[in-house]
mmCIF file of C-alpha atoms in Angstrom:
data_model
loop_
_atom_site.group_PDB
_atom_site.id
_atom_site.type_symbol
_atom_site.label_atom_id
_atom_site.label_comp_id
_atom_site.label_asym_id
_atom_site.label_seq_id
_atom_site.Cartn_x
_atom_site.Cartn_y
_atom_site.Cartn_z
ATOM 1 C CA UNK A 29 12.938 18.259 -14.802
ATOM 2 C CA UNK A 30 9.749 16.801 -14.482
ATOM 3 C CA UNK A 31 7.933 15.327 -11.158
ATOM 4 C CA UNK A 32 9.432 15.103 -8.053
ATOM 5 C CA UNK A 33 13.123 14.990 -7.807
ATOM 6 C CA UNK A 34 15.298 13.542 -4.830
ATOM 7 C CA UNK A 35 19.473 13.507 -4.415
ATOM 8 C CA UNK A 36 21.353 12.091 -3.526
ATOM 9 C CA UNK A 37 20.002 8.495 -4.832
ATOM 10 C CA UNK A 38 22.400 6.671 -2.436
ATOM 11 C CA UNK A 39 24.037 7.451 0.220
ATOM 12 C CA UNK A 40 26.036 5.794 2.966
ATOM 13 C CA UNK A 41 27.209 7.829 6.583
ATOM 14 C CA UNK A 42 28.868 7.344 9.177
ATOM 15 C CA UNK A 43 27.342 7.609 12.491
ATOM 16 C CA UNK A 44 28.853 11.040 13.780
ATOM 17 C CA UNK A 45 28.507 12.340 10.262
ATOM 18 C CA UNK A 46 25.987 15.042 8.860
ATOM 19 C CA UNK A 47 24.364 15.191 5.720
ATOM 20 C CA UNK A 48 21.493 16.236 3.773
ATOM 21 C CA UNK A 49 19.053 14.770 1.526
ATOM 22 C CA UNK A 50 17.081 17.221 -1.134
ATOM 23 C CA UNK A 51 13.438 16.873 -2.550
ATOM 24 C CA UNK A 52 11.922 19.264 -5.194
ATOM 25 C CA UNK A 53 8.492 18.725 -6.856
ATOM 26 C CA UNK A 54 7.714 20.420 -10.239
ATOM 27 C CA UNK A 55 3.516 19.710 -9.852
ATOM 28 C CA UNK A 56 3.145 22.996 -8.433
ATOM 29 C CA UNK A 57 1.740 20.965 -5.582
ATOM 30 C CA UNK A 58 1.091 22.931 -2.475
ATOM 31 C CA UNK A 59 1.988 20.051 -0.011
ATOM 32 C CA UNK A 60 5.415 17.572 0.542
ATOM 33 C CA UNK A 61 5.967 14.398 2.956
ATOM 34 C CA UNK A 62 8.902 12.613 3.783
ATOM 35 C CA UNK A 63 8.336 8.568 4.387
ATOM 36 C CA UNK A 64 10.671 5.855 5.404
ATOM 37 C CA UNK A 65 10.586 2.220 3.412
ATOM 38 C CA UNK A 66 12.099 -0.146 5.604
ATOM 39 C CA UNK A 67 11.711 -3.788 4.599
ATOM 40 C CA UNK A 68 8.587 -5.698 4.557
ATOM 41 C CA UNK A 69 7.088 -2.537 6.622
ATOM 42 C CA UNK A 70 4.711 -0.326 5.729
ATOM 43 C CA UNK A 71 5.522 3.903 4.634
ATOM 44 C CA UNK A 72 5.987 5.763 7.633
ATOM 45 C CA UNK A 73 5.171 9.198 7.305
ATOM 46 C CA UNK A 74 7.810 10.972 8.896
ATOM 47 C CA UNK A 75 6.821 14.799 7.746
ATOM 48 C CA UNK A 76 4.268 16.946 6.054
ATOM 49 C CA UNK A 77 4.521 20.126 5.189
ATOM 50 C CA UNK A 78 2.006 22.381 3.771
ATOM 51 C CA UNK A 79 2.346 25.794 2.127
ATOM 52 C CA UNK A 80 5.800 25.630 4.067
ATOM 53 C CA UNK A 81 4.640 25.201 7.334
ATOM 54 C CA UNK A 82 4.548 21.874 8.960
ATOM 55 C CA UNK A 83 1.519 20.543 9.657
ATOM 56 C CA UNK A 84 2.650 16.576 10.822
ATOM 57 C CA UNK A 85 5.451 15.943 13.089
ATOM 58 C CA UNK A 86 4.984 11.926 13.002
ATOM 59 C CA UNK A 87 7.396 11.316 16.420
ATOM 60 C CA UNK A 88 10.453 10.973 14.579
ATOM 61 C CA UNK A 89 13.548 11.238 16.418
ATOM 62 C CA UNK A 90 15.391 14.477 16.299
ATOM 63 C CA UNK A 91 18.342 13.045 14.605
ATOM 64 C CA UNK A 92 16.022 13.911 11.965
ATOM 65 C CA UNK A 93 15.513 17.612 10.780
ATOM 66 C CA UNK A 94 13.062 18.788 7.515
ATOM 67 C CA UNK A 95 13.065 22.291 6.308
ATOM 68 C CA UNK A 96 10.839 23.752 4.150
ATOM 69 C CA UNK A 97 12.428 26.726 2.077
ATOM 70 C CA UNK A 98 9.058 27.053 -0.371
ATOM 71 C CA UNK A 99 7.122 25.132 -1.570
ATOM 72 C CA UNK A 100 8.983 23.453 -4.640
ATOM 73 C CA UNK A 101 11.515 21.996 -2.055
ATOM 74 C CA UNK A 102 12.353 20.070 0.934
ATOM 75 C CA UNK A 103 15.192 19.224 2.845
ATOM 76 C CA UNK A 104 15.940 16.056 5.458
ATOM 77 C CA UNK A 105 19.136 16.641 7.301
ATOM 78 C CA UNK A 106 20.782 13.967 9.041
ATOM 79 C CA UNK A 107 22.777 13.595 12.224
ATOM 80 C CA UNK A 108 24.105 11.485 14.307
ATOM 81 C CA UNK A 109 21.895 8.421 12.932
ATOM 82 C CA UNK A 110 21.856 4.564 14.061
ATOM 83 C CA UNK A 111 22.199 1.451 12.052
ATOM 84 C CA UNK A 112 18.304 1.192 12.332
ATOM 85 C CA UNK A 113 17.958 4.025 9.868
ATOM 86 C CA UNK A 114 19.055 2.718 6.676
ATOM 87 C CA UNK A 115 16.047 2.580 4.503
ATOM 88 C CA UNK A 116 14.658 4.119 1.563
ATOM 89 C CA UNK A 117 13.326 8.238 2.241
ATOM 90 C CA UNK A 118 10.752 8.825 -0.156
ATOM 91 C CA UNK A 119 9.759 12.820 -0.675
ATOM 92 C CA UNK A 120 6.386 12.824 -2.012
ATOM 93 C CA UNK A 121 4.096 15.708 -2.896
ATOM 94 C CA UNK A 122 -0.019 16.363 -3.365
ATOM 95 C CA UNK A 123 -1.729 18.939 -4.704
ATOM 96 C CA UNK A 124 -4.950 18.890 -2.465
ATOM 97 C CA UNK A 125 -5.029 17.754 1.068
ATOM 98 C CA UNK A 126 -8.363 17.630 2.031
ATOM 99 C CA UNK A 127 -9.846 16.165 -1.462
ATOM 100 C CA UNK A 128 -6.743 14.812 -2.660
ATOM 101 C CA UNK A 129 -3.831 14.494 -0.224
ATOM 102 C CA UNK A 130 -4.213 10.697 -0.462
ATOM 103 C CA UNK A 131 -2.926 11.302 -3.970
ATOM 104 C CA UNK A 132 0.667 11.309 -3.617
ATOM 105 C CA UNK A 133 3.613 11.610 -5.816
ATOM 106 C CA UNK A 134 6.715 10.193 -5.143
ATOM 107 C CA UNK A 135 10.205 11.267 -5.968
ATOM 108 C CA UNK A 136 12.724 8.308 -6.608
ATOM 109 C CA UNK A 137 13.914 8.260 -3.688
ATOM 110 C CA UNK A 138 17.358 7.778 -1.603
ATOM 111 C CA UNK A 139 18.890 4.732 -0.732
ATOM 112 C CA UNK A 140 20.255 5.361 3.105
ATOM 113 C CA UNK A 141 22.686 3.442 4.668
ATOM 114 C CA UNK A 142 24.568 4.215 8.052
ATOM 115 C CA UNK A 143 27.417 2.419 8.946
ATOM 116 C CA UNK B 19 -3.604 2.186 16.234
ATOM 117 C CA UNK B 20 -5.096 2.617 12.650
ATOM 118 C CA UNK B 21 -4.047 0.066 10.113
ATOM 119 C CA UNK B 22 -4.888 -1.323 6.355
ATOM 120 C CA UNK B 23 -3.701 -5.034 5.832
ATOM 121 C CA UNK B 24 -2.942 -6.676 2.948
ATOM 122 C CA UNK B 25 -1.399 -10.041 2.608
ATOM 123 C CA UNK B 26 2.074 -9.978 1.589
ATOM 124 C CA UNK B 27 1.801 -12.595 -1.051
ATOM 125 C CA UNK B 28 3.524 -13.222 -3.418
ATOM 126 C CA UNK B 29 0.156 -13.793 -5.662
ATOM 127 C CA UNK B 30 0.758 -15.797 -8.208
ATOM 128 C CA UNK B 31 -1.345 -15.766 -11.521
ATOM 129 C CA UNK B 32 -0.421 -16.746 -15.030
ATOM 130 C CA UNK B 33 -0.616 -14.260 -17.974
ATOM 131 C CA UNK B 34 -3.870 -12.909 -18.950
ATOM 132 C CA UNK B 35 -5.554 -14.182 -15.887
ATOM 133 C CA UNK B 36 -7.930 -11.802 -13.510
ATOM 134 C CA UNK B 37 -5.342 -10.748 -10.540
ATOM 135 C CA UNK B 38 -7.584 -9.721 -7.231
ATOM 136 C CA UNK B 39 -5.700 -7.799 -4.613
ATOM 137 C CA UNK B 40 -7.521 -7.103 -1.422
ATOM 138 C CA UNK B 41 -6.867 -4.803 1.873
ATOM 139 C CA UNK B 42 -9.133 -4.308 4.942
ATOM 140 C CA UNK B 43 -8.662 -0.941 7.135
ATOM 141 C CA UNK B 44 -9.498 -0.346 11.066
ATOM 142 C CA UNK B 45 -10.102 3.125 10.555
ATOM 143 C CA UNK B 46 -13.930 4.276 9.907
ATOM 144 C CA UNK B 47 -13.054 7.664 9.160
ATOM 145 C CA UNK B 48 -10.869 6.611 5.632
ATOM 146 C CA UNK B 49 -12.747 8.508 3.609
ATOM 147 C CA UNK B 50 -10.717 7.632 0.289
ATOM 148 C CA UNK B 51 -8.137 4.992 -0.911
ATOM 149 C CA UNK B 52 -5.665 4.714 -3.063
ATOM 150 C CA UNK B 53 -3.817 1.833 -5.065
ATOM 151 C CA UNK B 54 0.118 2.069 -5.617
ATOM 152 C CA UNK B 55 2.201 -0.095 -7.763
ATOM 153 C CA UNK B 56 5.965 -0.448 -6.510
ATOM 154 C CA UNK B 57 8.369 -2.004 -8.925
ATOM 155 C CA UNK B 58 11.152 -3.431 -7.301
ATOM 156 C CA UNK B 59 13.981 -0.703 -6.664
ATOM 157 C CA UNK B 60 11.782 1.858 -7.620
ATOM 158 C CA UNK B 61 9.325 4.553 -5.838
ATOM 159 C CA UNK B 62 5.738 3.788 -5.611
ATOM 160 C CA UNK B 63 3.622 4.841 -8.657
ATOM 161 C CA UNK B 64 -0.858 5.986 -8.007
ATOM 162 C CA UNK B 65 -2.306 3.924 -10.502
ATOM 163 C CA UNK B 66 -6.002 4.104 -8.585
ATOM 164 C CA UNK B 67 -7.959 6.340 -6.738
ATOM 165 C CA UNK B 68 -11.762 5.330 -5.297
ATOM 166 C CA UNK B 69 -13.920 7.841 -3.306
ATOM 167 C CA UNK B 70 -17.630 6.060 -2.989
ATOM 168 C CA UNK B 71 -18.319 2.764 -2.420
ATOM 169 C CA UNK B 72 -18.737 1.035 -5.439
ATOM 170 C CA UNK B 73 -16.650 0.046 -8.463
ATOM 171 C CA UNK B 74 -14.153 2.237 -10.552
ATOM 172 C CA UNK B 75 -13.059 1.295 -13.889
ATOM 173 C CA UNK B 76 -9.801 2.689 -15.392
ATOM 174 C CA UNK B 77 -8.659 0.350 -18.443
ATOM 175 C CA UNK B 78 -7.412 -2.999 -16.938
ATOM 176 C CA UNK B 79 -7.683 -1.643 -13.430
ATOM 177 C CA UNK B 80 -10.828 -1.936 -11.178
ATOM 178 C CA UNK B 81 -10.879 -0.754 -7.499
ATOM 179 C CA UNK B 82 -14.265 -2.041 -5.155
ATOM 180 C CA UNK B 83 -14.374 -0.135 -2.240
ATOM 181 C CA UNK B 84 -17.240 -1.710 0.417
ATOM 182 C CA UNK B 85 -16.766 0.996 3.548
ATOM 183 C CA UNK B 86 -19.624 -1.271 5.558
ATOM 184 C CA UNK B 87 -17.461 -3.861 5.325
ATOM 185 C CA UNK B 88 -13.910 -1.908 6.121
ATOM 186 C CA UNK B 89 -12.634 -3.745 2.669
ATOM 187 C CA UNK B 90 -10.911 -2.161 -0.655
ATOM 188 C CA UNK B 91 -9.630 -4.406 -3.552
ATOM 189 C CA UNK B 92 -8.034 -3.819 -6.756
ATOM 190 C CA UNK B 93 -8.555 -6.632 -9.903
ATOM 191 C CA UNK B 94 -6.487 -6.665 -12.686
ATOM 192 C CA UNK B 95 -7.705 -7.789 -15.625
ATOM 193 C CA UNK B 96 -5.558 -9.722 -18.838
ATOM 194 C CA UNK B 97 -2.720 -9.613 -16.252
ATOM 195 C CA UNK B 98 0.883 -9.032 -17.669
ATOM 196 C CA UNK B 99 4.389 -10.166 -16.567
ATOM 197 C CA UNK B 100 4.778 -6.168 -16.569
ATOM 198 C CA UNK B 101 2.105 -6.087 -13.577
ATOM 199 C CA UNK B 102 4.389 -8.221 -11.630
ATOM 200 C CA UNK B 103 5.234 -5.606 -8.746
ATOM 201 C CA UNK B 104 4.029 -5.043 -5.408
ATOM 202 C CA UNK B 105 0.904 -3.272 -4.877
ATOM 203 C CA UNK B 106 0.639 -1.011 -1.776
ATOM 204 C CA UNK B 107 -3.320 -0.181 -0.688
ATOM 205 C CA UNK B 108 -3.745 3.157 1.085
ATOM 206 C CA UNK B 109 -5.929 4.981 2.987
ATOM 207 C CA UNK B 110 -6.608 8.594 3.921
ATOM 208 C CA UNK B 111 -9.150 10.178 6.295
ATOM 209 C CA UNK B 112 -8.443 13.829 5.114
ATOM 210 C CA UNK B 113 -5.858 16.281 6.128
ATOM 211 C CA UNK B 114 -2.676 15.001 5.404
ATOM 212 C CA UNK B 115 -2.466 11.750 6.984
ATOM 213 C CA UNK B 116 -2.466 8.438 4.600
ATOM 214 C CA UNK B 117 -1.867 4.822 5.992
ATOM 215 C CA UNK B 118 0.004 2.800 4.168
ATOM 216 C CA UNK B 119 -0.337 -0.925 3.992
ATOM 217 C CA UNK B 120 2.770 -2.863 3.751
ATOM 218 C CA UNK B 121 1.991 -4.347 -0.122
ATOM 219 C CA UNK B 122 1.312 -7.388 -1.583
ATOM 220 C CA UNK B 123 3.833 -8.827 -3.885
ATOM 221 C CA UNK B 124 2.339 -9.653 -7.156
ATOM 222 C CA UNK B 125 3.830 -12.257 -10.047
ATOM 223 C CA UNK B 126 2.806 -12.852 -13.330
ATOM 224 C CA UNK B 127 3.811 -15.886 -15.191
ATOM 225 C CA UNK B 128 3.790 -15.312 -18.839
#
C-alpha cells in the first residue's frame, strides 16, 4: 500500500446506526486531518491530529468522533448522523506543519450517505 | 471569517491554449499556498506549492503569488483535455490550519 488509504469507499447509514470510517497514511507523515466535501462548498477541516494528539477541534458536532491510535492511522466514528451529512470525508496527511502542513495528501476518500 | 475565493467557472479554453486560474484570500497572515487539482470523483491531488511572492515554474505549471495584493494564480500552459478538472487554491498561515477555496471548474476543448 502506498499513500494514504481510506475504507470504506462508500457507505450508506441509517440514522440510529453506528459506524466507522478508517484512514492510514504510509508517508511516515507525522500529522492527519479529516475534511468534509459537500457540494459546490469548500473543504472543511473537521480534525487534525498531530503526533496523536489533537491539536484542531474545528466545531464539529459530536455525532462525530476521531481517534488517533498512532500515527499511521485514524479513525471517524459515526453516530446518530442527519441527512445533512452525506458528503465526501477526505483523511489527509502532512509531513511538516509549520513549513509544510499546507502540503496535504489525500486518501481517496469515502462516499457518505445517511438515509 | 477568513476566506480564499475563486470563481467557480467552468473556464473554458481550447487545447494548447494558456489556462489562468486566479484566487484572492482575506487573511494577511497566509504565509503559503497551495494549488490542488480535483478530478471529478476523485480526491484532490498538490500539484503546486508557492512560498514568496513571485513566480514558480514547475513544467506546464506556474503559480504568481502577489501577498500586497491578497492574490494567488496558477497558469497552465499548452493546456490538455487531461487538465480539465477543478482546481482548488489554498491557503495556510502555519500550524495546521489550511483554507480551502471552493475550486474552479476547468475544461479543455481538444
Amino acid at each position: 500500500e502506498t499513500g494514504v488509504t481510506q475504507t470504506p469507499r462508500h457507505l450508506v447509514m441509517g440514522m440510529t446506526n453506528k459506524k466507522s470510517l478508517k484512514c492510514e497514511q504510509h508517508l511516515g507523515h507525522n500529522a492527519m486531518y479529516w475534511y468534509k466535501q459537500s457540494a459546490k462548498k469548500p473543504l472543511e477541516l473537521m480534525f487534525v491530529y498531530s503526533l496523536e494528539e489533537r491539536v484542531e477541534n474545528n466545531s464539529v458536532p459530536s455525532r462525530f468522533s476521531p481517534e488517533c491510535p498512532n500515527s499511521s492511522h485514524l479513525f471517524l466514528h459515526l453516530h446518530t448522523l442527519q441527512p445533512e451529512d452525506s458528503a465526501l470525508y477526505l483523511c489527509a496527511s502532512s509531513q511538516d506543519r509549520l513549513a509544510g502542513g499546507g502540503e496535504q495528501y489525500f486518501g481517496p476518500g469515502t462516499r457518505l450517505t445517511v438515509t | 471569517q477568513k476566506e480564499v475565493e475563486q470563481n467557480s467557472g467552468p473556464l473554458s479554453v481550447p487545447e494548447g491554449a494558456i489556462a489562468s486560474l486566479n484566487c484572492t484570500y482575506s487573511d494577511r497572515g497566509s504565509q503559503s499556498f497551495f494549488w490542488y487539482r480535483q478530478y471529478s470523483g476523485k480526491s484532490p491531488e498538490l500539484i503546486m506549492s508557492i512560498y514568496s511572492n513571485g513566480d514558480k515554474e514547475d513544467g506546464r505549471f506556474t503559480a504568481q503569488l502577489n501577498k500586497a495584493s491578497q492574490y494567488v494564480s496558477l497558469l497552465i500552459r499548452d493546456s490538455q483535455p487531461s487538465d480539465s478538472a477543478t482546481y482548488l487554491c489554498a491557503g495556510h498561515t502555519g500550524g495546521f490550519k489550511t483554507i480551502f477555496g471552493a475550486g474552479t471548474r476547468l475544461f479543455v476543448k481538444a
